[in-house]
mmCIF file of C-alpha atoms in Angstrom:
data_model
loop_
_atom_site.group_PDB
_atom_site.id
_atom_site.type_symbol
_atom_site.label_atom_id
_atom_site.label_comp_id
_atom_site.label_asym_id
_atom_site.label_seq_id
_atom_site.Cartn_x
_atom_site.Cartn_y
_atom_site.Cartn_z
ATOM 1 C CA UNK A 230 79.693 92.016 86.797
ATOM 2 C CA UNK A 231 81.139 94.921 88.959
ATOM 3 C CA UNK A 232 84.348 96.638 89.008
ATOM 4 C CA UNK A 233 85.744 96.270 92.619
ATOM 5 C CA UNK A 234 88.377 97.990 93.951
ATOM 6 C CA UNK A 235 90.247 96.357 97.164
ATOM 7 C CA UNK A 236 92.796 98.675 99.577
ATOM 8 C CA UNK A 237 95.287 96.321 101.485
ATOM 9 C CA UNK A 238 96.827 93.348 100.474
ATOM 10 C CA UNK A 239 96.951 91.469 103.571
ATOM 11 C CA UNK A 240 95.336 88.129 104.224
ATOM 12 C CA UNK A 241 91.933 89.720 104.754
ATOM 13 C CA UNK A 242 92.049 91.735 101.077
ATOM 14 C CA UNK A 243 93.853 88.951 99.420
ATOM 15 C CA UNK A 244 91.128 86.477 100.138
ATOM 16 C CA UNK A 245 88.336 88.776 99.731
ATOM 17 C CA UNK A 246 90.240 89.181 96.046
ATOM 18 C CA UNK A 247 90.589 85.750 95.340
ATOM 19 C CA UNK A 248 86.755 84.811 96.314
ATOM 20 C CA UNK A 249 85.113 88.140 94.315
ATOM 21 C CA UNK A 250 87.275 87.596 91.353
ATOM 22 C CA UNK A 251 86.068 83.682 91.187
ATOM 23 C CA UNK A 252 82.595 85.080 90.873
ATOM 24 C CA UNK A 253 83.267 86.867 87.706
ATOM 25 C CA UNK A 254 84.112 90.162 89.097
ATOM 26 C CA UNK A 255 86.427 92.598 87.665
ATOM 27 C CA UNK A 256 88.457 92.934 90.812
ATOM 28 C CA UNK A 257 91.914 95.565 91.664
ATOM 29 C CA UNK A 258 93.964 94.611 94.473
ATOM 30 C CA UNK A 259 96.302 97.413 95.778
ATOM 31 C CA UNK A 260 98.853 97.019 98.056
ATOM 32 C CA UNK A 261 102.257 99.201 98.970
ATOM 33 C CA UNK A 262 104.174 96.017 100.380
ATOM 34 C CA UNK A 263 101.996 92.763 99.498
ATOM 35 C CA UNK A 264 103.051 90.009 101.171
ATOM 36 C CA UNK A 265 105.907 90.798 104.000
ATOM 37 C CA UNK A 266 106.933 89.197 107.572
ATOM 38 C CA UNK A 267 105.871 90.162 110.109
ATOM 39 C CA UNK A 268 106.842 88.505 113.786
ATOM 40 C CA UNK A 269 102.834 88.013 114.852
ATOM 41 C CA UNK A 270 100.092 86.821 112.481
ATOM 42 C CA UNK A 271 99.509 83.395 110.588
ATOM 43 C CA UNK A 272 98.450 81.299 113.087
ATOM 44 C CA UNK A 273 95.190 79.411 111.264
ATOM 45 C CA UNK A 274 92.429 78.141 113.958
ATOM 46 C CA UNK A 275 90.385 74.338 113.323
ATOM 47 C CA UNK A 276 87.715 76.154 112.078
ATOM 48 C CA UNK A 277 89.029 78.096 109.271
ATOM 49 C CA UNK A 278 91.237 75.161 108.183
ATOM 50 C CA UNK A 279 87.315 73.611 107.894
ATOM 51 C CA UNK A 280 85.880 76.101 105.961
ATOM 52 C CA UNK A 281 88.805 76.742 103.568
ATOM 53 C CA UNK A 282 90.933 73.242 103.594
ATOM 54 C CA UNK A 283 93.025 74.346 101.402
ATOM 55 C CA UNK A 284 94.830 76.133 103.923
ATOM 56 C CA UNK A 285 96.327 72.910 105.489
ATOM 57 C CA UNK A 286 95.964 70.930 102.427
ATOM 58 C CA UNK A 287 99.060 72.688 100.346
ATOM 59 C CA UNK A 288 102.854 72.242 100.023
ATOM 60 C CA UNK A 289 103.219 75.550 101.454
ATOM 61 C CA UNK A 290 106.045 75.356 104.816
ATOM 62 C CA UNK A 291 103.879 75.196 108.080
ATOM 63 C CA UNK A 292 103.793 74.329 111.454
ATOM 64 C CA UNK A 293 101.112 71.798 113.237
ATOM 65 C CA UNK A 294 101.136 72.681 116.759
ATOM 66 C CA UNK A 295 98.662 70.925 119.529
ATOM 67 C CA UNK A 296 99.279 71.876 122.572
ATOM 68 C CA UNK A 297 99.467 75.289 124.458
ATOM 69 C CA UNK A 298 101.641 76.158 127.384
ATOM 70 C CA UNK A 299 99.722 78.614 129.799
ATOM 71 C CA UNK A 300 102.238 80.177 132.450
ATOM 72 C CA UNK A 301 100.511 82.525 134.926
ATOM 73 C CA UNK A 302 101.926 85.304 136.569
ATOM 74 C CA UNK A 303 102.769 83.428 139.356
ATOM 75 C CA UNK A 304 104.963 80.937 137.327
ATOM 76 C CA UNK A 305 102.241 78.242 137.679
ATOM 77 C CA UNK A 306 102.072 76.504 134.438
ATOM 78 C CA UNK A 307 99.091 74.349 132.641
ATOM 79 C CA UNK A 308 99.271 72.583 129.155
ATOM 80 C CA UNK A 309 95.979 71.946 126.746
ATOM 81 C CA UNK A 310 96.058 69.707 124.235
ATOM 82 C CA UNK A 311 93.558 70.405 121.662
ATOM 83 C CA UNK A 312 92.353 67.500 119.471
ATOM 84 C CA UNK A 313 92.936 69.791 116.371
ATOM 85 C CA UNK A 314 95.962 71.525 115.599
ATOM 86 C CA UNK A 315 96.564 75.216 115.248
ATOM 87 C CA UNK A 316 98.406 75.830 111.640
ATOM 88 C CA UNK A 317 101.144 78.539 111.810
ATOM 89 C CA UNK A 318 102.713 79.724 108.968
ATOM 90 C CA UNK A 319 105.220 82.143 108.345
ATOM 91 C CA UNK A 320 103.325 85.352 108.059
ATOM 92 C CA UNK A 321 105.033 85.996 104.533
ATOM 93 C CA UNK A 322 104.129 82.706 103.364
ATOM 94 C CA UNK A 323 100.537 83.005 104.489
ATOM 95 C CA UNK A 324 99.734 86.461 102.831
ATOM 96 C CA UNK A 325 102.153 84.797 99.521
ATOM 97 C CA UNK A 326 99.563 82.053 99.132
ATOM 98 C CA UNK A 327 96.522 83.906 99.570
ATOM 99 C CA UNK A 328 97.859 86.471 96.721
ATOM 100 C CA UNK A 329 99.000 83.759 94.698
ATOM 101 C CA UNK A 330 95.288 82.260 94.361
ATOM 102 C CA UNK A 331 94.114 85.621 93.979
ATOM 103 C CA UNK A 332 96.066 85.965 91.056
ATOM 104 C CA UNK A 333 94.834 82.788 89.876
ATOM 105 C CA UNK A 334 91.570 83.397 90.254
ATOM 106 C CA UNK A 335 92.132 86.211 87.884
ATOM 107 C CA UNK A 336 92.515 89.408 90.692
ATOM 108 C CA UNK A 337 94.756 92.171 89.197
ATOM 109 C CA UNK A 338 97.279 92.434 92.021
ATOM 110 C CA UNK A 339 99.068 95.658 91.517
ATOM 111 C CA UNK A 340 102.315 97.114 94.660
ATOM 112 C CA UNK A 341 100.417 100.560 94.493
ATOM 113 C CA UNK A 342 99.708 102.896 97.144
ATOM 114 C CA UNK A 343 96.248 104.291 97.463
ATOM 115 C CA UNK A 344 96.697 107.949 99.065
ATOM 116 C CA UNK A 345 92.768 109.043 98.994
ATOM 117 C CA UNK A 346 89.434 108.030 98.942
ATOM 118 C CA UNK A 347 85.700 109.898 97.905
ATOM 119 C CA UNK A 348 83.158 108.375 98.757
ATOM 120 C CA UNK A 349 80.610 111.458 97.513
ATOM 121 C CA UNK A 350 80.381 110.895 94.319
ATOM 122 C CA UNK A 351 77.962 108.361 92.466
ATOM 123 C CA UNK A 352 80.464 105.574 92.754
ATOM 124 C CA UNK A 353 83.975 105.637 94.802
ATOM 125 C CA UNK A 354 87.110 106.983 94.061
ATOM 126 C CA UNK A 355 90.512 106.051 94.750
ATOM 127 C CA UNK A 356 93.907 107.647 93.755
ATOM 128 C CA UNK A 357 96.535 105.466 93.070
ATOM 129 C CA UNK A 358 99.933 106.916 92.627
ATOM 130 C CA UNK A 359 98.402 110.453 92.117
ATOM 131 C CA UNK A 360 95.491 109.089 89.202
ATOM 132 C CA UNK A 361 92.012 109.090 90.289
ATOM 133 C CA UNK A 362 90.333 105.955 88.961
ATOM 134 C CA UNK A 363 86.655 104.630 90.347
ATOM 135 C CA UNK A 364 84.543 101.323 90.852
ATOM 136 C CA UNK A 365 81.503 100.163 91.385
ATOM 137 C CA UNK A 366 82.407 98.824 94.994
ATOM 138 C CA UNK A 367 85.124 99.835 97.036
ATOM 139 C CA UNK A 368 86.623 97.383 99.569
ATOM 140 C CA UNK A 369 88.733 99.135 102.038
ATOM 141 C CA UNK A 370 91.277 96.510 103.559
ATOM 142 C CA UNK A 371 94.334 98.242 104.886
ATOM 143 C CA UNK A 372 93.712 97.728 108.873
ATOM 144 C CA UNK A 373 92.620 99.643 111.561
ATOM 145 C CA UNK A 374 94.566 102.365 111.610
ATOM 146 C CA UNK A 375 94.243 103.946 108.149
ATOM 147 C CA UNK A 376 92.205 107.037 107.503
ATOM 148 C CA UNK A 377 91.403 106.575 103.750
ATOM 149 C CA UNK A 378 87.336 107.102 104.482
ATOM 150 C CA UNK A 379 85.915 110.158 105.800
ATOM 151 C CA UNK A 380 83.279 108.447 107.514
ATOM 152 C CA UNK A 381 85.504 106.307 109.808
ATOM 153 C CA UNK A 382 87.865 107.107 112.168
ATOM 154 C CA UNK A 383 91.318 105.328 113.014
ATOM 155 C CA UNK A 384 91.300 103.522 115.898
ATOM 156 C CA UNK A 385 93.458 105.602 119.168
ATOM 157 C CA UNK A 386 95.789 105.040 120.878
ATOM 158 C CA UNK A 387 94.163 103.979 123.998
ATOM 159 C CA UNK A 388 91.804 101.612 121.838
ATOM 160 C CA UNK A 389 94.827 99.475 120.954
ATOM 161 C CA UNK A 390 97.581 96.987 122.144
ATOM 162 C CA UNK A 391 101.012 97.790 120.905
ATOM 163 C CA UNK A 392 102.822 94.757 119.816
ATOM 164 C CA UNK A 393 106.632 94.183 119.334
ATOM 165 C CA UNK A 394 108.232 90.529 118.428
ATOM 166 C CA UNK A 395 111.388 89.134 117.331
ATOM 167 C CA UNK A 396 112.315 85.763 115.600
ATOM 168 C CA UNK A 397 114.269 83.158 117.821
ATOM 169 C CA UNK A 398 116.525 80.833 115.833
ATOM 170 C CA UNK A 399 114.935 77.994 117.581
ATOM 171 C CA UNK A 400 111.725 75.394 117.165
ATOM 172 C CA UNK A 401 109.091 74.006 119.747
ATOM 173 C CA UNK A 402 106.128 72.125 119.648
ATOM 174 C CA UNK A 403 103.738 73.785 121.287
ATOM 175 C CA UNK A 404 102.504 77.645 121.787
ATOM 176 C CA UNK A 405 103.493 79.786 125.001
ATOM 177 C CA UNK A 406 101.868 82.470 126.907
ATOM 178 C CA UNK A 407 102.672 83.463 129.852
ATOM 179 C CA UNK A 408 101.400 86.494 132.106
ATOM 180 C CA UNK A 409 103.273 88.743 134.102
ATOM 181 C CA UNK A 410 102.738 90.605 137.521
ATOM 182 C CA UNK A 411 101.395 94.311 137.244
ATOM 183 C CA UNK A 412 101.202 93.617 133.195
ATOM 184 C CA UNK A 413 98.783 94.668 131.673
ATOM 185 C CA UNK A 414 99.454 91.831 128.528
ATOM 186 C CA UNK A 415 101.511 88.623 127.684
ATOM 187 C CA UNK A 416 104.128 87.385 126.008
ATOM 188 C CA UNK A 417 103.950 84.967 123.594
ATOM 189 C CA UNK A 418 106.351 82.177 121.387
ATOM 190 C CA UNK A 419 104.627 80.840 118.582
ATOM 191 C CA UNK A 420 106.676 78.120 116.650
ATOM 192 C CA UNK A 421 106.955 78.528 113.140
ATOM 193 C CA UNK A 422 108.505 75.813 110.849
ATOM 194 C CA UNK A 423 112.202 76.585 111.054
ATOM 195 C CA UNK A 424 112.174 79.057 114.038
ATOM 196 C CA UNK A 425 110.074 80.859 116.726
ATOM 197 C CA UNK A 426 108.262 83.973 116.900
ATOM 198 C CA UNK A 427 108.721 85.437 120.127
ATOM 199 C CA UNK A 428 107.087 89.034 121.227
ATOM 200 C CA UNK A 429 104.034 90.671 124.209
ATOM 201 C CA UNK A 430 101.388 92.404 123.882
ATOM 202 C CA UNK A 431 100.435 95.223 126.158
ATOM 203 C CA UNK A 432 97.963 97.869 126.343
ATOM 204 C CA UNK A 433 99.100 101.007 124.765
ATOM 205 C CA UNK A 434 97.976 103.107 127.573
ATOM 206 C CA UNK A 435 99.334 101.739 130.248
ATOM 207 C CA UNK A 436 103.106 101.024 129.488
ATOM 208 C CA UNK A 437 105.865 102.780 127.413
ATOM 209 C CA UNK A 438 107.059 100.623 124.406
ATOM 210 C CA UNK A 439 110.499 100.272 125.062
ATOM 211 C CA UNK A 440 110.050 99.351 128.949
ATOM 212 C CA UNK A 441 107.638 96.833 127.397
ATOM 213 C CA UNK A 442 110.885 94.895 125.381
ATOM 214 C CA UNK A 443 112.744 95.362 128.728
ATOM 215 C CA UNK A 444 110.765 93.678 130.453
ATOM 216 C CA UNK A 445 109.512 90.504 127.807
ATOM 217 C CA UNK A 446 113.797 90.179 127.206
ATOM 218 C CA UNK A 447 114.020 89.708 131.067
ATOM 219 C CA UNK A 448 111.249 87.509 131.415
ATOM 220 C CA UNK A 449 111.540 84.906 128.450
ATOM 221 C CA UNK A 450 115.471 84.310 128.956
ATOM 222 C CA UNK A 451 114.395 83.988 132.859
ATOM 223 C CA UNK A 452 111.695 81.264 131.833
ATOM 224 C CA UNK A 453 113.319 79.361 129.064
ATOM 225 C CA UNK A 454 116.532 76.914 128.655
ATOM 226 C CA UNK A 455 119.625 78.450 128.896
ATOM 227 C CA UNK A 456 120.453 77.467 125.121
ATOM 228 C CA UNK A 457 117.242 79.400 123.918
ATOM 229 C CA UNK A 458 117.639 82.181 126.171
ATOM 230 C CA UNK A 459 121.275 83.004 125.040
ATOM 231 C CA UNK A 460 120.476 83.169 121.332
ATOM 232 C CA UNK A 461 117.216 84.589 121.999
ATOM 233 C CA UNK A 462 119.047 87.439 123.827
ATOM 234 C CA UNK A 463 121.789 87.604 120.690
ATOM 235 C CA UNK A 464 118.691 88.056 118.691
ATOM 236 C CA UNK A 465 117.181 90.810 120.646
ATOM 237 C CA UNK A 466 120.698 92.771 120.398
ATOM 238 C CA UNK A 467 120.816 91.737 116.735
ATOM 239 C CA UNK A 468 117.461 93.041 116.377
ATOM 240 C CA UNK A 469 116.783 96.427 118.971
ATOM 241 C CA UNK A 470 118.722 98.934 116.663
ATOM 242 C CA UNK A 471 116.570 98.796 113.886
ATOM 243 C CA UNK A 472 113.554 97.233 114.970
ATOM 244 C CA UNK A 473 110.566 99.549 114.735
ATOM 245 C CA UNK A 474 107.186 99.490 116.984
ATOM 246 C CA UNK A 475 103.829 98.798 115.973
ATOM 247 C CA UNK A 476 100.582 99.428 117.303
ATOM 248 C CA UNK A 477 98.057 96.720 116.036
ATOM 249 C CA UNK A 478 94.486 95.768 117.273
#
């Protein structure tokens, strides 16, 4: 069986871990942070939940949610109901899960940093932590901005959406997104299990990031209860000092 070397830890490289190692593969797993929280991610759709049940069927904290609030930029608002729920989990619960069946399944899950990659020798090479080790197969996992293989390219900045969320000490029922006027994005609430995940999305391009959390501040406390607005607003303040921006695809 082959020796398989995996960059990124994240639900993507976890699974991939968990599913190669089950095979019979010799597989590495390296990861600076493993699993870690993260305001958007680990929403699960019907269709995954089919293909791996085990994502709904676990006693790991979730949320069921089934309906979506759609708010348009005019304030008009429209609900869908879906017949199958979307499954939202904490984001560090999520990637926790996947990395504990990896583990299981016999993956060597090591917090290690890869800082290079050659891909021009007979087999790959990584170095971990400043020691060059190689496998037969190298799985490169660690999202689309790294710039580990030569061949590739990281994504720009104009190819991306930047993304910036907080988490609301409230819970709903159902999803929100609602669009703005001359926005090039949304904002977004998803309800987690004990609170909410509030943030926008917004083309890099177009919009400077802090005018962007100016403006999804003044529109969610303008659009939801006064309760939710208040301690969403105490959470913002909490939050804006040391809250750091990140451009994701």
């Amino acid at each position: 069986m082959a020796q398989i070397a995996i960059v990124g830890g994240g639900p993507s490289g976890a699974m991939c871990g968990e599913q190669l190692a089950r095979a019979g593969h010799k597989v590495n797993l390296f990861d600076e942070h493993l699993a870690w929280e993260k305001p958007c991610g680990g929403g699960l759709t019907h269709k995954a939940i089919q293909c791996f049940p085990f994502l709904l069927d676990n006693p790991y904290p979730k949320k069921l949610v089934n309906s979506v609030e759609l708010i348009s930029s005019e304030d008009h608002y429209a609900t869908l109901e879906m017949p199958h729920p979307i499954v939202i989990y904490s984001r560090t619960v999520l990637n926790g899960m996947l990395l504990d069946r990896a583990r299981e399944a016999g993956c060597n899950v090591q917090r290690s940093r890869v800082m290079s990659v050659d891909t021009t020798a007979r087999k790959p090479r990584y170095c971990v932590e400043g020691d060059w080790q190689e496998a037969d197969f190298l799985v490169l996992a660690a999202g689309a901005r790294n710039q580990l293989v030569p061949e590739s390219r990281a994504l720009q900045r104009d190819e991306l959406e930047m993304t910036q969320g907080y988490f609301v000490p409230q819970t709903r029922d159902s999803i929100t997104i609602k669009f703005l006027r001359n926005f090039e994005g949304y904002i977004w609430s998803f309800p987690r299990c004990d609170h909410l995940s509030v943030g926008f999305a917004a083309v890099c391009r177009r919009i400077r990031a802090r005018n962007c959390a100016g403006i999804c501040k003044r529109s969610w406390t303008s659009t939801a209860s006064r309760r939710r607005a208040q301690s969403f607003t105490a959470t913002y303040c909490r939050r804006r000092k040391s809250a750091r921006f990140r451009s994701e695809p």
